[in-house]
Coordinates of N, CA, C and O in Angstrom, one line a residue:
M1 N 90.8 84.7 125.3 CA 90.4 86.1 125.0 C 91.4 86.8 124.2 O 92.6 86.7 124.5
S2 N 91.0 87.7 123.3 CA 92.0 88.4 122.4 C 92.6 89.6 123.0 O 93.6 90.1 122.5
G3 N 92.0 90.1 124.1 CA 92.5 91.4 124.7 C 91.8 92.6 124.0 O 91.9 93.7 124.5
R4 N 91.0 92.3 123.0 CA 90.2 93.3 122.3 C 88.7 93.1 122.7 O 88.3 91.9 122.8
P5 N 87.9 94.1 122.9 CA 86.5 93.9 123.1 C 85.8 93.2 121.9 O 86.2 93.5 120.7
G6 N 84.9 92.4 122.1 CA 84.3 91.6 121.1 C 83.1 92.4 120.5 O 82.4 93.2 121.2
I7 N 82.8 92.1 119.3 CA 81.5 92.5 118.7 C 80.9 91.2 118.1 O 81.5 90.5 117.3
I8 N 79.7 90.9 118.5 CA 79.0 89.7 118.1 C 78.2 90.0 116.8 O 77.4 91.0 116.8
V9 N 78.3 89.2 115.8 CA 77.5 89.2 114.6 C 76.7 87.9 114.5 O 77.3 86.9 114.4
G10 N 75.4 88.0 114.7 CA 74.6 86.8 114.5 C 73.9 86.9 113.1 O 73.5 88.0 112.7
I11 N 73.9 85.8 112.4 CA 73.2 85.7 111.1 C 72.1 84.6 111.2 O 72.4 83.5 111.5
S12 N 70.9 85.0 111.0 CA 69.8 84.1 111.1 C 69.3 83.8 109.7 O 69.8 84.3 108.7
G13 N 68.2 83.0 109.6 CA 67.8 82.5 108.3 C 67.0 83.3 107.4 O 66.5 82.8 106.4
A14 N 66.8 84.6 107.6 CA 66.0 85.4 106.7 C 66.9 85.7 105.5 O 68.1 85.6 105.5
S15 N 66.2 86.2 104.4 CA 66.9 86.6 103.2 C 67.7 87.9 103.6 O 67.3 88.7 104.4
G16 N 68.8 88.0 102.9 CA 69.7 89.2 103.1 C 71.0 88.8 103.8 O 71.6 89.6 104.4
A17 N 71.4 87.5 103.6 CA 72.6 87.0 104.2 C 73.9 87.8 103.8 O 74.8 87.9 104.6
A18 N 73.8 88.4 102.6 CA 75.0 89.2 102.2 C 75.2 90.4 103.1 O 76.4 90.8 103.2
I19 N 74.2 90.9 103.7 CA 74.4 92.0 104.6 C 75.2 91.6 105.8 O 76.1 92.3 106.2
G20 N 74.8 90.5 106.4 CA 75.5 90.0 107.6 C 77.0 89.7 107.2 O 77.9 90.0 108.0
M21 N 77.2 89.1 106.0 CA 78.5 88.8 105.6 C 79.3 90.1 105.4 O 80.5 90.2 105.9
R22 N 78.7 91.2 104.9 CA 79.5 92.4 104.7 C 79.8 93.1 106.0 O 80.9 93.7 106.2
I23 N 78.9 93.0 107.0 CA 79.1 93.5 108.3 C 80.3 92.8 109.0 O 81.2 93.5 109.5
V24 N 80.4 91.5 108.8 CA 81.6 90.8 109.4 C 82.9 91.3 108.7 O 83.9 91.5 109.3
E25 N 82.8 91.4 107.4 CA 84.0 91.9 106.6 C 84.5 93.3 107.1 O 85.7 93.5 107.3
L26 N 83.5 94.2 107.2 CA 83.9 95.5 107.6 C 84.4 95.6 109.1 O 85.4 96.3 109.3
L27 N 83.8 94.9 110.0 CA 84.2 94.8 111.4 C 85.6 94.2 111.5 O 86.4 94.6 112.3
A28 N 85.8 93.1 110.7 CA 87.1 92.4 110.8 C 88.3 93.2 110.3 O 89.4 93.0 110.7
D29 N 88.0 94.3 109.6 CA 89.1 95.2 109.1 C 89.5 96.2 110.2 O 90.5 96.9 110.0
D30 N 88.7 96.3 111.3 CA 89.1 97.2 112.4 C 89.9 96.4 113.5 O 89.3 95.5 114.1
P31 N 91.2 96.7 113.6 CA 92.0 95.8 114.5 C 91.7 96.0 116.0 O 92.2 95.3 116.8
R32 N 90.8 97.0 116.3 CA 90.5 97.2 117.8 C 89.5 96.3 118.3 O 89.3 96.2 119.5
Y33 N 88.7 95.6 117.4 CA 87.6 94.7 117.9 C 87.8 93.3 117.4 O 88.4 93.1 116.3
A34 N 87.3 92.4 118.1 CA 87.3 90.9 117.8 C 85.9 90.5 117.4 O 85.0 90.6 118.2
V35 N 85.7 90.0 116.2 CA 84.4 89.6 115.7 C 84.1 88.2 116.1 O 84.8 87.3 115.8
H36 N 83.0 88.1 116.8 CA 82.4 86.8 117.2 C 81.2 86.5 116.3 O 80.3 87.2 116.3
L37 N 81.3 85.3 115.7 CA 80.2 85.0 114.7 C 79.4 83.8 115.2 O 79.9 82.8 115.7
V38 N 78.1 84.0 115.0 CA 77.1 82.9 115.3 C 76.2 82.8 114.1 O 75.5 83.8 113.8
V39 N 76.1 81.7 113.5 CA 75.3 81.5 112.3 C 74.3 80.4 112.6 O 74.6 79.2 113.0
S40 N 73.0 80.7 112.4 CA 72.0 79.6 112.6 C 72.0 78.6 111.5 O 72.5 78.9 110.4
P41 N 71.4 77.4 111.7 CA 71.4 76.4 110.6 C 70.6 76.9 109.4 O 71.1 76.6 108.3
A42 N 69.5 77.6 109.6 CA 68.8 78.2 108.5 C 69.6 79.2 107.7 O 69.6 79.3 106.5
A43 N 70.5 80.0 108.5 CA 71.3 80.9 107.8 C 72.4 80.3 107.0 O 72.8 80.8 105.9
E44 N 72.9 79.1 107.4 CA 73.9 78.4 106.6 C 73.3 78.1 105.2 O 74.0 78.3 104.2
R45 N 72.0 77.7 105.2 CA 71.4 77.4 103.9 C 71.2 78.7 103.1 O 71.5 78.7 101.9
T46 N 70.8 79.8 103.7 CA 70.6 81.0 103.0 C 71.9 81.6 102.5 O 71.9 82.1 101.4
L47 N 72.9 81.5 103.3 CA 74.3 81.9 102.8 C 74.6 81.2 101.5 O 75.1 81.8 100.5
T48 N 74.4 79.9 101.5 CA 74.7 79.1 100.3 C 73.9 79.5 99.1 O 74.4 79.7 98.0
E49 N 72.6 79.7 99.3 CA 71.7 80.1 98.3 C 71.9 81.5 97.7 O 71.9 81.7 96.5
E50 N 72.2 82.4 98.6 CA 72.3 83.8 98.2 C 73.7 84.4 97.9 O 73.8 85.3 97.2
V51 N 74.7 83.8 98.6 CA 76.0 84.3 98.4 C 77.0 83.3 97.7 O 77.8 83.7 97.0
G52 N 76.8 82.0 98.0 CA 77.6 81.0 97.4 C 78.0 79.9 98.3 O 78.0 80.0 99.6
G53 N 78.5 78.8 97.8 CA 78.8 77.6 98.6 C 79.9 77.8 99.5 O 80.1 77.1 100.5
D54 N 80.8 78.8 99.3 CA 82.0 79.0 100.1 C 81.8 80.1 101.1 O 82.7 80.5 101.9
A55 N 80.5 80.6 101.2 CA 80.3 81.8 102.0 C 80.5 81.6 103.5 O 81.2 82.4 104.2
L56 N 80.1 80.5 104.0 CA 80.3 80.2 105.5 C 81.8 80.1 105.8 O 82.3 80.6 106.8
A57 N 82.5 79.4 104.9 CA 84.0 79.3 105.1 C 84.7 80.6 105.1 O 85.6 80.9 105.9
R58 N 84.2 81.5 104.2 CA 84.8 82.8 104.1 C 84.5 83.7 105.3 O 85.3 84.4 105.9
L59 N 83.3 83.5 105.9 CA 82.9 84.2 107.1 C 83.8 83.7 108.3 O 84.3 84.5 109.1
R60 N 83.9 82.4 108.4 CA 84.7 81.9 109.5 C 86.1 82.4 109.5 O 86.7 82.6 110.5
A61 N 86.6 82.5 108.3 CA 88.0 82.9 108.1 C 88.2 84.4 108.5 O 89.3 84.8 109.0
R62 N 87.2 85.2 108.4 CA 87.3 86.6 108.8 C 87.0 86.9 110.3 O 87.5 87.9 110.8
A63 N 86.3 86.0 110.9 CA 85.9 86.2 112.3 C 87.0 85.9 113.2 O 87.8 85.0 112.9
F64 N 87.1 86.5 114.4 CA 88.0 86.2 115.4 C 87.7 84.8 115.9 O 88.6 83.9 116.1
R65 N 86.4 84.5 116.1 CA 86.0 83.2 116.6 C 84.6 82.9 116.0 O 83.7 83.8 116.0
H66 N 84.4 81.7 115.5 CA 83.1 81.2 115.1 C 82.5 80.3 116.2 O 83.2 79.3 116.5
H67 N 81.4 80.6 116.7 CA 80.7 79.8 117.7 C 79.6 79.0 117.1 O 78.8 79.5 116.3
L68 N 79.5 77.8 117.6 CA 78.4 76.9 117.1 C 77.1 77.5 117.7 O 77.0 77.9 118.8
H69 N 76.1 77.5 116.8 CA 74.7 78.0 117.2 C 74.2 77.2 118.4 O 73.4 77.8 119.2
S70 N 74.6 76.0 118.6 CA 74.1 75.2 119.7 C 74.9 75.3 121.0 O 74.5 74.8 122.0
D71 N 76.0 76.0 120.9 CA 76.9 76.1 122.1 C 76.5 77.2 123.1 O 77.1 78.3 123.1
I72 N 75.5 76.9 123.9 CA 75.0 77.9 124.8 C 75.9 78.1 126.0 O 75.7 79.0 126.8
G73 N 77.0 77.4 126.1 CA 78.0 77.6 127.1 C 79.2 78.4 126.6 O 80.2 78.5 127.3
A74 N 79.1 78.9 125.4 CA 80.2 79.7 124.8 C 80.5 81.0 125.7 O 79.6 81.4 126.4
A75 N 81.7 81.6 125.5 CA 82.0 82.8 126.3 C 81.0 83.9 126.1 O 80.7 84.6 127.1
I76 N 80.5 84.1 124.9 CA 79.6 85.2 124.7 C 78.2 85.0 125.2 O 77.4 85.9 125.1
A77 N 78.0 83.8 125.8 CA 76.7 83.6 126.5 C 76.7 84.2 127.9 O 75.7 84.1 128.6
S78 N 77.9 84.7 128.4 CA 78.0 85.3 129.7 C 78.2 86.8 129.7 O 78.9 87.3 128.9
G79 N 77.5 87.5 130.6 CA 77.6 88.9 130.7 C 79.0 89.3 131.2 O 79.4 90.5 131.0
S80 N 79.8 88.4 131.7 CA 81.1 88.8 132.2 C 82.1 88.9 131.1 O 83.2 89.4 131.3
Y81 N 81.8 88.4 129.9 CA 82.7 88.4 128.8 C 82.7 89.8 128.2 O 81.6 90.3 127.9
P82 N 83.8 90.4 127.9 CA 83.8 91.8 127.4 C 83.4 91.9 125.9 O 84.1 91.6 125.0
V83 N 82.2 92.4 125.8 CA 81.6 92.6 124.4 C 81.1 94.0 124.3 O 80.5 94.5 125.2
A84 N 81.3 94.6 123.1 CA 80.9 96.0 122.9 C 79.5 96.1 122.3 O 79.0 97.2 122.2
G85 N 78.9 95.0 121.9 CA 77.6 95.1 121.3 C 77.4 93.9 120.3 O 78.3 93.1 120.1
M86 N 76.2 93.9 119.8 CA 75.8 92.8 118.9 C 74.9 93.3 117.8 O 74.0 94.1 118.0
I87 N 75.1 92.7 116.6 CA 74.2 93.0 115.4 C 73.7 91.6 115.0 O 74.5 90.7 114.8
V88 N 72.4 91.5 114.7 CA 71.8 90.3 114.1 C 71.4 90.8 112.7 O 70.5 91.6 112.5
A89 N 72.0 90.2 111.7 CA 71.8 90.6 110.3 C 72.0 89.5 109.3 O 73.1 89.0 109.2
P90 N 70.9 89.1 108.7 CA 69.5 89.6 108.9 C 69.0 88.9 110.1 O 69.4 87.9 110.6
C91 N 67.9 89.5 110.6 CA 67.2 89.0 111.8 C 65.8 88.5 111.3 O 65.0 89.2 110.9
S92 N 65.6 87.2 111.4 CA 64.3 86.6 111.0 C 63.3 86.9 112.0 O 63.6 87.2 113.2
I93 N 62.0 86.8 111.6 CA 60.9 87.0 112.6 C 61.0 85.9 113.7 O 60.8 86.3 114.9
R94 N 61.4 84.7 113.4 CA 61.6 83.7 114.5 C 62.6 84.2 115.5 O 62.4 84.1 116.7
T95 N 63.8 84.7 115.0 CA 64.8 85.1 115.9 C 64.4 86.3 116.7 O 64.6 86.4 117.9
L96 N 63.7 87.3 116.0 CA 63.2 88.4 116.7 C 62.2 88.0 117.8 O 62.3 88.5 118.9
S97 N 61.3 87.1 117.5 CA 60.4 86.7 118.5 C 61.0 86.0 119.7 O 60.7 86.2 120.9
A98 N 62.0 85.2 119.4 CA 62.7 84.5 120.5 C 63.5 85.5 121.4 O 63.4 85.4 122.6
I99 N 64.1 86.5 120.8 CA 64.8 87.5 121.6 C 63.8 88.3 122.4 O 63.9 88.6 123.6
A100 N 62.7 88.7 121.7 CA 61.7 89.6 122.4 C 61.0 88.9 123.6 O 60.7 89.6 124.6
W101 N 60.8 87.6 123.5 CA 60.0 86.9 124.5 C 60.9 86.0 125.3 O 60.4 85.1 126.1
G102 N 62.2 86.1 125.2 CA 63.1 85.3 126.1 C 63.1 83.8 125.9 O 63.3 83.0 126.8
Q103 N 63.0 83.4 124.6 CA 63.1 82.0 124.3 C 64.6 81.7 123.9 O 65.0 81.8 122.7
L104 N 65.4 81.4 124.9 CA 66.8 81.4 124.7 C 67.4 80.0 124.6 O 68.2 79.6 125.4
D105 N 67.0 79.3 123.6 CA 67.4 77.9 123.5 C 68.6 77.7 122.5 O 68.9 76.6 122.2
N106 N 69.3 78.8 122.1 CA 70.5 78.6 121.3 C 71.4 79.8 121.6 O 71.0 80.8 122.2
L107 N 72.6 79.8 121.0 CA 73.6 80.8 121.4 C 73.2 82.1 120.8 O 73.5 83.2 121.4
L108 N 72.7 82.2 119.6 CA 72.3 83.5 119.0 C 71.4 84.2 119.9 O 71.6 85.4 120.2
T109 N 70.3 83.6 120.3 CA 69.3 84.3 121.1 C 69.8 84.6 122.5 O 69.5 85.6 123.1
R110 N 70.6 83.6 123.1 CA 71.2 83.8 124.4 C 72.1 85.0 124.4 O 72.1 85.8 125.3
A111 N 73.0 85.1 123.4 CA 74.0 86.2 123.3 C 73.2 87.5 123.2 O 73.6 88.5 123.8
A112 N 72.2 87.5 122.4 CA 71.4 88.7 122.3 C 70.7 89.2 123.6 O 70.7 90.3 124.0
D113 N 70.2 88.2 124.3 CA 69.6 88.5 125.6 C 70.7 89.0 126.6 O 70.4 89.9 127.4
V114 N 71.9 88.5 126.5 CA 73.0 89.0 127.4 C 73.2 90.5 127.1 O 73.4 91.3 128.0
Q115 N 73.2 90.9 125.8 CA 73.4 92.3 125.5 C 72.3 93.2 126.2 O 72.6 94.3 126.7
L116 N 71.1 92.7 126.2 CA 70.0 93.5 126.8 C 70.1 93.6 128.3 O 70.0 94.6 128.8
K117 N 70.5 92.5 128.9 CA 70.5 92.5 130.4 C 71.7 93.3 130.8 O 71.7 93.9 131.9
E118 N 72.8 93.4 130.0 CA 74.0 94.1 130.4 C 73.9 95.6 129.9 O 74.8 96.3 130.0
R119 N 72.8 95.9 129.3 CA 72.5 97.3 128.8 C 73.5 97.7 127.7 O 74.0 98.8 127.7
R120 N 73.8 96.7 126.8 CA 74.7 97.0 125.7 C 73.8 97.1 124.4 O 72.7 96.7 124.4
R121 N 74.4 97.6 123.4 CA 73.7 97.8 122.1 C 73.4 96.5 121.4 O 74.3 95.6 121.3
L122 N 72.1 96.3 121.0 CA 71.7 95.1 120.3 C 70.9 95.6 119.1 O 69.8 96.2 119.2
V123 N 71.4 95.4 117.9 CA 70.9 96.0 116.6 C 70.3 94.8 115.9 O 71.0 93.9 115.5
L124 N 69.0 94.9 115.6 CA 68.3 93.8 114.9 C 67.9 94.2 113.5 O 67.0 95.1 113.4
L125 N 68.5 93.7 112.4 CA 68.1 94.1 111.1 C 66.9 93.1 110.6 O 67.2 92.1 110.0
V126 N 65.7 93.4 111.1 CA 64.6 92.6 110.9 C 64.2 92.6 109.4 O 64.0 93.6 108.8
R127 N 64.2 91.4 108.8 CA 64.0 91.3 107.4 C 62.7 90.5 107.1 O 62.7 89.3 107.1
E128 N 61.6 91.3 106.9 CA 60.3 90.7 106.6 C 59.4 91.8 106.0 O 59.5 93.0 106.4
T129 N 58.6 91.5 105.0 CA 57.6 92.4 104.5 C 56.6 91.6 103.7 O 57.0 90.6 103.1
P130 N 55.3 91.9 103.8 CA 54.7 92.9 104.6 C 54.6 92.4 106.1 O 54.9 91.2 106.3
L131 N 54.3 93.3 107.0 CA 54.2 92.9 108.4 C 52.8 92.8 108.9 O 52.0 93.7 108.6
H132 N 52.5 91.8 109.7 CA 51.2 91.7 110.3 C 51.3 92.3 111.7 O 52.4 92.6 112.2
L133 N 50.2 92.4 112.4 CA 50.1 93.0 113.7 C 51.0 92.3 114.7 O 51.7 92.9 115.6
G134 N 51.1 90.9 114.6 CA 52.0 90.2 115.5 C 53.4 90.5 115.4 O 54.2 90.6 116.3
H135 N 53.9 90.7 114.1 CA 55.2 91.2 113.9 C 55.5 92.5 114.5 O 56.5 92.7 115.2
L136 N 54.6 93.5 114.3 CA 54.7 94.8 114.9 C 54.7 94.8 116.4 O 55.5 95.5 117.0
R137 N 53.9 94.0 117.0 CA 53.9 93.9 118.4 C 55.2 93.3 119.0 O 55.7 93.7 120.0
T138 N 55.7 92.4 118.2 CA 57.0 91.8 118.7 C 58.1 92.8 118.5 O 59.0 92.8 119.4
M139 N 58.1 93.6 117.5 CA 59.1 94.6 117.4 C 59.0 95.6 118.5 O 60.0 96.1 119.1
L140 N 57.7 96.0 118.9 CA 57.5 96.9 120.0 C 58.1 96.3 121.3 O 58.8 97.0 122.1
Q141 N 57.8 95.0 121.5 CA 58.3 94.3 122.7 C 59.9 94.4 122.8 O 60.5 94.7 123.8
A142 N 60.5 94.0 121.6 CA 61.9 94.1 121.6 C 62.5 95.5 121.8 O 63.5 95.6 122.5
T143 N 61.8 96.5 121.3 CA 62.2 97.9 121.5 C 62.1 98.2 123.0 O 63.0 98.9 123.5
E144 N 61.0 97.8 123.6 CA 60.8 98.2 125.0 C 61.8 97.6 125.9 O 62.1 98.2 127.0
I145 N 62.4 96.4 125.5 CA 63.4 95.8 126.4 C 64.8 96.2 126.1 O 65.8 95.8 126.7
G146 N 64.9 97.1 125.0 CA 66.2 97.7 124.8 C 66.9 97.5 123.4 O 67.9 98.0 123.1
A147 N 66.3 96.7 122.6 CA 66.8 96.4 121.2 C 66.6 97.6 120.3 O 65.7 98.4 120.5
I148 N 67.4 97.7 119.3 CA 67.3 98.7 118.2 C 66.8 97.9 117.0 O 67.5 97.0 116.5
I149 N 65.6 98.2 116.5 CA 65.0 97.6 115.3 C 65.5 98.4 114.1 O 65.1 99.6 114.0
A150 N 66.2 97.8 113.2 CA 66.7 98.6 112.1 C 66.5 97.8 110.8 O 67.5 97.1 110.3
P151 N 65.3 97.8 110.2 CA 65.1 97.0 109.0 C 66.1 97.5 107.9 O 66.4 98.7 107.8
P152 N 66.6 96.6 107.1 CA 67.6 96.9 106.1 C 67.1 97.7 104.9 O 66.9 97.1 103.8
M153 N 66.8 99.0 105.1 CA 66.2 99.8 104.1 C 67.3 100.5 103.2 O 68.2 101.1 103.8
P154 N 67.2 100.4 101.9 CA 68.1 101.1 101.1 C 68.0 102.6 101.2 O 66.9 103.1 101.4
A155 N 69.1 103.3 101.2 CA 69.1 104.7 101.2 C 69.1 105.2 99.8 O 70.1 105.6 99.2
F156 N 67.9 105.3 99.2 CA 67.8 105.6 97.8 C 68.3 107.1 97.5 O 68.7 107.4 96.4
Y157 N 68.2 108.0 98.5 CA 68.6 109.3 98.3 C 70.1 109.5 98.0 O 70.6 110.5 97.6
L158 N 70.9 108.4 98.4 CA 72.3 108.4 98.1 C 72.6 107.9 96.6 O 73.7 107.9 96.2
K159 N 71.5 107.6 95.9 CA 71.6 107.2 94.5 C 72.6 106.0 94.3 O 73.6 106.2 93.5
P160 N 72.4 104.9 94.9 CA 73.3 103.8 94.8 C 73.3 103.3 93.3 O 72.3 103.3 92.7
Q161 N 74.5 102.9 92.8 CA 74.7 102.5 91.4 C 74.7 101.0 91.3 O 74.7 100.5 90.2
S162 N 74.7 100.2 92.4 CA 74.8 98.8 92.3 C 74.2 98.2 93.6 O 74.1 98.9 94.6
L163 N 73.9 96.9 93.6 CA 73.4 96.2 94.8 C 74.5 96.2 95.8 O 74.2 96.3 97.0
D164 N 75.8 96.1 95.4 CA 76.9 96.1 96.4 C 76.9 97.4 97.2 O 77.2 97.4 98.4
E165 N 76.6 98.5 96.5 CA 76.6 99.8 97.2 C 75.4 99.9 98.2 O 75.6 100.4 99.3
V166 N 74.3 99.3 97.9 CA 73.2 99.2 98.8 C 73.6 98.4 100.0 O 73.3 98.8 101.2
I167 N 74.2 97.2 99.8 CA 74.6 96.4 100.9 C 75.6 97.1 101.8 O 75.6 97.0 103.0
D168 N 76.6 97.7 101.1 CA 77.6 98.4 101.9 C 77.0 99.5 102.8 O 77.4 99.6 104.0
Q169 N 76.1 100.3 102.3 CA 75.5 101.3 103.1 C 74.7 100.8 104.2 O 74.8 101.3 105.4
I170 N 73.9 99.7 104.0 CA 73.1 99.1 105.1 C 74.0 98.5 106.2 O 73.8 98.7 107.4
A171 N 75.1 97.9 105.7 CA 76.0 97.3 106.7 C 76.7 98.4 107.5 O 76.8 98.3 108.7
A172 N 77.2 99.4 106.9 CA 77.9 100.5 107.6 C 76.9 101.2 108.5 O 77.3 101.6 109.7
R173 N 75.7 101.4 108.1 CA 74.7 102.0 109.0 C 74.4 101.2 110.2 O 74.3 101.7 111.3
A174 N 74.3 99.9 110.1 CA 74.1 99.0 111.2 C 75.3 99.1 112.2 O 75.1 99.1 113.4
I175 N 76.5 99.1 111.6 CA 77.7 99.2 112.5 C 77.7 100.6 113.2 O 78.0 100.6 114.4
N176 N 77.3 101.6 112.6 CA 77.2 102.9 113.2 C 76.3 102.9 114.4 O 76.5 103.6 115.4
L177 N 75.2 102.1 114.3 CA 74.2 102.0 115.4 C 74.8 101.4 116.7 O 74.2 101.6 117.8
L178 N 76.0 100.8 116.6 CA 76.6 100.3 117.8 C 77.2 101.5 118.7 O 77.5 101.3 119.8
D179 N 77.3 102.6 118.0 CA 77.8 103.8 118.7 C 79.1 103.7 119.4 O 79.3 104.1 120.5
L180 N 80.1 103.1 118.6 CA 81.4 102.9 119.1 C 82.3 104.0 118.5 O 82.2 104.4 117.3
T181 N 83.2 104.6 119.3 CA 84.0 105.7 118.9 C 84.9 105.3 117.7 O 85.6 104.4 117.7
N182 N 84.8 106.2 116.6 CA 85.7 106.1 115.5 C 85.6 104.7 114.8 O 86.6 104.3 114.2
L183 N 84.5 104.0 114.9 CA 84.4 102.7 114.2 C 84.4 102.9 112.7 O 83.6 103.8 112.3
R184 N 85.2 102.2 112.0 CA 85.2 102.4 110.6 C 84.6 101.2 109.8 O 84.6 100.1 110.3
P185 N 84.1 101.5 108.6 CA 83.9 102.8 108.0 C 82.6 103.4 108.4 O 81.6 102.7 108.7
P186 N 82.4 104.7 108.5 CA 81.1 105.3 108.7 C 80.2 105.2 107.5 O 80.7 105.1 106.4
A187 N 78.9 105.2 107.8 CA 78.0 105.2 106.7 C 78.0 106.5 106.0 O 78.2 107.6 106.6
R188 N 77.7 106.5 104.7 CA 77.5 107.8 104.0 C 76.3 108.5 104.6 O 75.3 107.9 105.0
I189 N 76.3 109.8 104.6 CA 75.2 110.6 105.2 C 74.6 111.5 104.2 O 75.2 111.9 103.2
W190 N 73.4 111.9 104.5 CA 72.7 112.9 103.7 C 73.1 114.3 104.1 O 72.9 114.6 105.3
S191 N 73.6 115.1 103.2 CA 74.1 116.4 103.6 C 73.2 117.5 103.0 O 73.5 118.7 103.2
G192 N 72.1 117.1 102.3 CA 71.2 118.1 101.7 C 71.3 118.1 100.2 O 72.3 117.6 99.7
P193 N 70.4 118.7 99.6 CA 70.4 118.7 98.1 C 71.6 119.4 97.5 O 72.0 120.5 98.0
G194 N 72.2 118.7 96.6 CA 73.4 119.3 95.9 C 74.7 119.2 96.7 O 75.7 119.6 96.1
A195 N 74.7 118.6 97.9 CA 75.9 118.5 98.7 C 76.7 117.3 98.3 O 76.1 116.4 97.7
D196 N 77.9 117.3 98.6 CA 78.8 116.1 98.3 C 78.6 115.2 99.5 O 79.1 115.4 100.6
D197 N 77.9 114.1 99.3 CA 77.6 113.1 100.4 C 78.7 112.2 100.6 O 79.2 111.5 99.7
T198 N 79.3 112.3 101.8 CA 80.4 111.4 102.1 C 80.2 110.7 103.4 O 79.4 111.0 104.2

């Protein structure tokens, strides 16, 4: 154990792997927290396709610990391990469904379930569109058991000038949802028309 509370970042196989990668980078820059990384096999492929062949290696280098997706006996699978919360980014519909309905056959879904049972923050950046009724009902179920559903929506009102700015804002907003004191960096906020948004 590092002596610092952990923050778990799970990356599942939906499109948007760059968001999960940016979340890990931002959290790794805060010395008060230890980033625990869990990447699904499908996410490994998505990282390669969307970010590059070295993406997983870069992620592992930034995390305090990289846990195998299959390692259901890892420390973060236990509620006794000190964790401050978890973000799944992106969160595929399969992963959402497994979390919502207690299908805990891998470390990513087991760690997410631990957050719920311990009443810790679990933020799910569900990445799918359009949504059918089954998707919506599953989001409702996840919300009712304590998860925060936060689809990765661009903040167009902040007038982003690049895709990197969009990714940075979504990543920072997801981190803010963990509700940890003075966690850096904060997401940019809307201050009203003509205001300086910082």
